Amino acid sequence: DIVMTQTPLSSPVTLGQPASISCRSSQSLVHSDGNTYLSWLQQRPGQPPRLLIYKISNRFSGVPDRFSGSGAGTDFTLKISRVEAEDVGVYYCMQATQFPLTFGPGTKVDIK
Amino acid sequence: EVQLVESGGGLVQPGGSLRLSCAASGFTFSRYSMNWVRQAPGKGLEWLSYISSSSSTIYYADSLKGRFTISRDNAKNSLYLQMNSLRAEDTAVYYCARDASGYDWGQGTLVTVSS
C-alpha cells in the first residue's frame, strides 16, 4: 500500500498570511496513464470532506484561487495564499493512483 | 448541483448487519465510479471500497476481510454498501464519494456498533 505522510500535522496561522502543507508518498504517484492522481481535501469542523485540488494542481469547481497545489512524483504541496477564517479545518492529501486509495493523516489548520 | 445523500446508518449490535445507501443526483451517475470512505470518531479518513461505473471493477480494503459488499443500481442512481459481521471498530461516519479522486462527498451516515 502507498503510505501518505503530511507535515506539519498542526498549523496555527495568522489571518491574511500564507500557509503551506506538504505531503509525501512512499512511492511515485505517476500512473501508467501518465497522470498523477494526488488530491487535496478540506474538512471543516462538523462537515464532510470537500475536494479542493485534483491531479496535483487542478482546482475543483468553486474552489477559491487562493488555494493552489504543486509537486511531482512523491512530493506535493498545498498552499493557501492568504488564510481566511473559513479555511479553518483539517486538510488531507489523498492518492488515487493505486488501490487501496490512501489518505494522509491530516493537517489541522487553525487561527493563531 | 451534485448531491450525494447517504442513509441506512444507525445503532446495531456486534455481529449484526446494515445496508447503507447513497442516492445520487445532479450528474450522470452511470458515468462515474464511486467509493465508500469512513471516518471513525475523531480520526482520519479510511477508504473502504470502489466500484466502477459499470460495476465491472470492484476493490475493497484488505481490512474489511470480506465482510462488506459494494454494489450500485445505475437505473436508480444509487450506491450501496452491505455490511455484515459488524464490530465495534466499524463505528464511524460512512461517506460515499464520486470518482476515485473524490470529486463530491455526501454528508455521511453514522453507524454505531454497540451492545
Short mmCIF file of C-alpha atoms in Angstrom, two decimals:
data_model
loop_
_atom_site.label_atom_id
_atom_site.label_comp_id
_atom_site.label_asym_id
_atom_site.label_seq_id
_atom_site.Cartn_x
_atom_site.Cartn_y
_atom_site.Cartn_z
CA ASP A 1 0.00 0.00 0.00
CA ILE A 2 1.12 3.57 -0.64
CA VAL A 3 1.71 5.43 2.62
CA MET A 4 0.92 9.13 2.66
CA THR A 5 2.59 11.43 5.19
CA GLN A 6 1.89 15.09 5.86
CA THR A 7 3.80 17.90 7.54
CA PRO A 8 3.04 19.71 9.68
CA LEU A 9 0.24 17.92 11.47
CA SER A 10 -0.85 21.18 13.03
CA SER A 11 -0.51 24.68 11.60
CA PRO A 12 -1.58 27.77 13.52
CA VAL A 13 -1.76 30.61 11.03
CA THR A 14 -2.42 34.32 11.10
CA LEU A 15 -5.38 35.63 9.12
CA GLY A 16 -4.22 37.06 5.81
CA GLN A 17 -0.91 35.20 5.93
CA PRO A 18 0.08 32.27 3.71
CA ALA A 19 0.04 28.64 4.77
CA SER A 20 1.66 25.59 3.27
CA ILE A 21 1.16 21.86 3.80
CA SER A 22 3.48 19.17 2.50
CA CYS A 23 2.50 15.65 1.52
CA ARG A 24 4.84 12.82 0.68
CA SER A 25 4.01 9.41 -0.74
CA SER A 26 6.01 6.22 -0.12
CA GLN A 27 6.24 5.62 -3.87
CA SER A 28 5.72 7.59 -7.05
CA LEU A 29 2.13 8.55 -7.76
CA VAL A 30 2.64 8.69 -11.52
CA HIS A 31 0.05 6.36 -13.03
CA SER A 32 0.71 4.24 -16.09
CA ASP A 33 -1.62 6.59 -17.98
CA GLY A 34 0.77 9.47 -17.28
CA ASN A 35 -1.45 11.24 -14.77
CA THR A 36 -0.65 11.75 -11.10
CA TYR A 37 -3.74 11.18 -9.00
CA LEU A 38 -2.99 13.30 -5.97
CA SER A 39 -5.90 15.20 -4.44
CA TRP A 40 -6.25 17.63 -1.56
CA LEU A 41 -9.38 17.61 0.58
CA GLN A 42 -10.62 20.11 3.15
CA GLN A 43 -12.77 19.11 6.10
CA ARG A 44 -14.23 21.97 8.07
CA PRO A 45 -15.39 21.23 11.62
CA GLY A 46 -18.55 19.14 11.60
CA GLN A 47 -18.59 18.92 7.81
CA PRO A 48 -17.85 16.18 5.28
CA PRO A 49 -14.66 16.36 3.25
CA ARG A 50 -14.64 18.62 0.21
CA LEU A 51 -12.34 18.32 -2.78
CA LEU A 52 -10.06 21.30 -3.31
CA ILE A 53 -7.42 20.08 -5.76
CA TYR A 54 -7.17 17.04 -8.00
CA LYS A 55 -4.33 15.71 -10.13
CA ILE A 56 -1.78 17.76 -8.21
CA SER A 57 -2.78 21.24 -9.27
CA ASN A 58 -6.30 21.36 -10.70
CA ARG A 59 -8.71 23.41 -8.62
CA PHE A 60 -12.13 21.80 -8.32
CA SER A 61 -15.28 23.70 -9.21
CA GLY A 62 -15.98 26.60 -6.85
CA VAL A 63 -12.63 26.45 -5.04
CA PRO A 64 -11.14 29.91 -4.43
CA ASP A 65 -7.95 30.70 -6.29
CA ARG A 66 -6.09 31.32 -3.04
CA PHE A 67 -5.71 27.52 -2.93
CA SER A 68 -3.01 26.03 -5.15
CA GLY A 69 -1.33 22.69 -5.48
CA SER A 70 2.06 21.71 -6.81
CA GLY A 71 4.57 18.90 -6.83
CA ALA A 72 5.52 15.79 -8.70
CA GLY A 73 6.44 12.15 -8.15
CA THR A 74 6.36 11.70 -4.38
CA ASP A 75 6.38 15.26 -3.03
CA PHE A 76 3.42 17.59 -3.11
CA THR A 77 2.38 20.88 -1.56
CA LEU A 78 -0.88 22.68 -0.89
CA LYS A 79 -0.61 26.42 -0.46
CA ILE A 80 -3.13 28.94 0.78
CA SER A 81 -2.02 32.37 -0.35
CA ARG A 82 -3.92 34.33 2.31
CA VAL A 83 -5.69 32.39 5.03
CA GLU A 84 -9.28 33.34 5.76
CA ALA A 85 -11.36 32.36 8.79
CA GLU A 86 -13.39 29.89 6.70
CA ASP A 87 -10.20 27.94 5.92
CA VAL A 88 -10.04 26.51 9.44
CA GLY A 89 -10.24 22.74 9.38
CA VAL A 90 -8.29 19.60 8.57
CA TYR A 91 -6.60 19.13 5.23
CA TYR A 92 -5.92 15.69 3.77
CA CYS A 93 -3.88 14.61 0.81
CA MET A 94 -5.14 11.50 -0.94
CA GLN A 95 -3.70 9.29 -3.64
CA ALA A 96 -5.88 7.56 -6.24
CA THR A 97 -3.07 6.21 -8.41
CA GLN A 98 -3.17 2.76 -6.91
CA PHE A 99 -5.69 0.75 -4.91
CA PRO A 100 -6.15 0.78 -2.00
CA LEU A 101 -6.73 4.52 -2.08
CA THR A 102 -4.90 6.07 0.86
CA PHE A 103 -5.05 9.32 2.77
CA GLY A 104 -2.53 11.33 4.70
CA PRO A 105 -3.12 11.69 8.45
CA GLY A 106 -4.45 15.22 8.06
CA THR A 107 -3.12 18.67 8.91
CA LYS A 108 -5.15 20.79 11.29
CA VAL A 109 -5.19 24.45 10.31
CA ASP A 110 -6.41 26.95 12.87
CA ILE A 111 -6.06 30.64 13.56
CA LYS A 112 -3.43 31.97 15.93
CA GLU B 1 -25.96 20.73 -8.31
CA VAL B 2 -24.37 17.42 -7.39
CA GLN B 3 -25.97 15.76 -4.37
CA LEU B 4 -25.00 12.58 -2.60
CA VAL B 5 -27.25 11.53 0.26
CA GLU B 6 -26.31 8.58 2.43
CA SER B 7 -28.83 6.69 4.52
CA GLY B 8 -29.19 3.44 6.40
CA GLY B 9 -26.92 4.10 9.34
CA GLY B 10 -27.89 3.55 12.93
CA LEU B 11 -27.21 1.53 16.06
CA VAL B 12 -26.50 -2.15 15.54
CA GLN B 13 -25.27 -4.89 17.84
CA PRO B 14 -21.90 -6.56 17.28
CA GLY B 15 -22.28 -9.28 14.70
CA GLY B 16 -25.22 -7.55 13.08
CA SER B 17 -25.71 -6.24 9.57
CA LEU B 18 -26.62 -2.96 7.91
CA ARG B 19 -27.13 -1.84 4.34
CA LEU B 20 -26.10 1.70 3.52
CA SER B 21 -27.46 3.56 0.53
CA CYS B 22 -26.21 6.63 -1.32
CA ALA B 23 -28.69 8.44 -3.53
CA ALA B 24 -27.04 10.48 -6.27
CA SER B 25 -28.38 13.40 -8.26
CA GLY B 26 -27.14 16.33 -10.31
CA PHE B 27 -24.81 14.32 -12.52
CA THR B 28 -24.92 11.30 -14.83
CA PHE B 29 -24.43 8.64 -12.18
CA SER B 30 -23.82 5.83 -14.66
CA ARG B 31 -20.70 7.57 -15.99
CA TYR B 32 -18.82 7.76 -12.70
CA SER B 33 -17.05 5.37 -10.41
CA MET B 34 -17.98 5.60 -6.75
CA ASN B 35 -16.35 4.95 -3.41
CA TRP B 36 -17.21 4.37 0.21
CA VAL B 37 -14.99 6.04 2.80
CA ARG B 38 -15.42 6.07 6.57
CA GLN B 39 -14.23 8.20 9.44
CA ALA B 40 -14.14 6.87 12.99
CA PRO B 41 -14.88 9.41 15.73
CA GLY B 42 -12.03 11.90 15.97
CA LYS B 43 -9.97 10.02 13.40
CA GLY B 44 -8.89 10.42 9.79
CA LEU B 45 -10.36 9.12 6.56
CA GLU B 46 -10.28 5.45 5.63
CA TRP B 47 -11.11 4.23 2.15
CA LEU B 48 -13.29 1.12 2.08
CA SER B 49 -14.37 0.22 -1.41
CA TYR B 50 -14.52 1.28 -5.07
CA ILE B 51 -16.91 0.35 -7.84
CA SER B 52 -16.50 1.32 -11.47
CA SER B 53 -19.27 2.95 -13.46
CA SER B 54 -20.48 -0.34 -14.92
CA SER B 55 -19.76 -2.42 -11.78
CA SER B 56 -17.18 -4.39 -13.75
CA THR B 57 -14.34 -3.46 -11.39
CA ILE B 58 -14.60 -3.59 -7.61
CA TYR B 59 -11.95 -3.15 -4.96
CA TYR B 60 -12.02 -3.46 -1.19
CA ALA B 61 -9.73 -2.51 1.64
CA ASP B 62 -7.98 -5.60 2.96
CA SER B 63 -9.08 -4.69 6.48
CA LEU B 64 -12.70 -5.50 5.61
CA LYS B 65 -11.85 -9.18 5.14
CA GLY B 66 -14.87 -9.95 3.01
CA ARG B 67 -17.46 -8.56 5.41
CA PHE B 68 -18.60 -5.66 3.21
CA THR B 69 -20.06 -5.72 -0.31
CA ILE B 70 -20.38 -2.71 -2.59
CA SER B 71 -22.95 -2.53 -5.36
CA ARG B 72 -24.80 0.02 -7.47
CA ASP B 73 -28.00 0.38 -9.44
CA ASN B 74 -27.49 2.85 -12.26
CA ALA B 75 -31.19 2.83 -13.09
CA LYS B 76 -31.91 4.09 -9.59
CA ASN B 77 -28.86 6.37 -9.33
CA SER B 78 -27.91 4.58 -6.15
CA LEU B 79 -24.85 3.12 -4.50
CA TYR B 80 -24.95 0.55 -1.71
CA LEU B 81 -22.75 -0.95 0.96
CA GLN B 82 -23.84 -4.19 2.59
CA MET B 83 -22.05 -4.57 5.91
CA ASN B 84 -22.06 -7.89 7.76
CA SER B 85 -20.47 -9.20 10.94
CA LEU B 86 -20.16 -5.68 12.29
CA ARG B 87 -17.65 -4.96 15.04
CA ALA B 88 -17.20 -2.11 17.49
CA GLU B 89 -14.32 -0.82 15.40
CA ASP B 90 -16.69 -0.31 12.45
CA THR B 91 -18.29 2.56 14.35
CA ALA B 92 -17.83 5.56 12.09
CA VAL B 93 -19.43 8.06 9.76
CA TYR B 94 -19.70 6.47 6.34
CA TYR B 95 -19.40 8.66 3.24
CA CYS B 96 -19.99 7.96 -0.40
CA ALA B 97 -17.75 9.88 -2.80
CA ARG B 98 -17.90 10.41 -6.54
CA ASP B 99 -14.88 9.22 -8.53
CA ALA B 100 -11.60 7.90 -7.18
CA SER B 101 -10.30 11.48 -6.93
CA GLY B 102 -13.13 12.37 -4.53
CA TYR B 103 -14.96 14.95 -6.59
CA ASP B 104 -18.04 15.13 -4.36
CA TRP B 105 -18.96 13.75 -0.96
CA GLY B 106 -22.20 13.15 0.85
CA GLN B 107 -22.94 14.36 4.36
CA GLY B 108 -22.35 10.89 5.74
CA THR B 109 -24.37 8.43 7.78
CA LEU B 110 -23.36 7.37 11.28
CA VAL B 111 -23.00 3.71 12.07
CA THR B 112 -22.67 2.78 15.73
CA VAL B 113 -21.84 -0.81 16.64
CA SER B 114 -22.53 -1.41 20.30
CA SER B 115 -24.38 -3.76 22.60
#
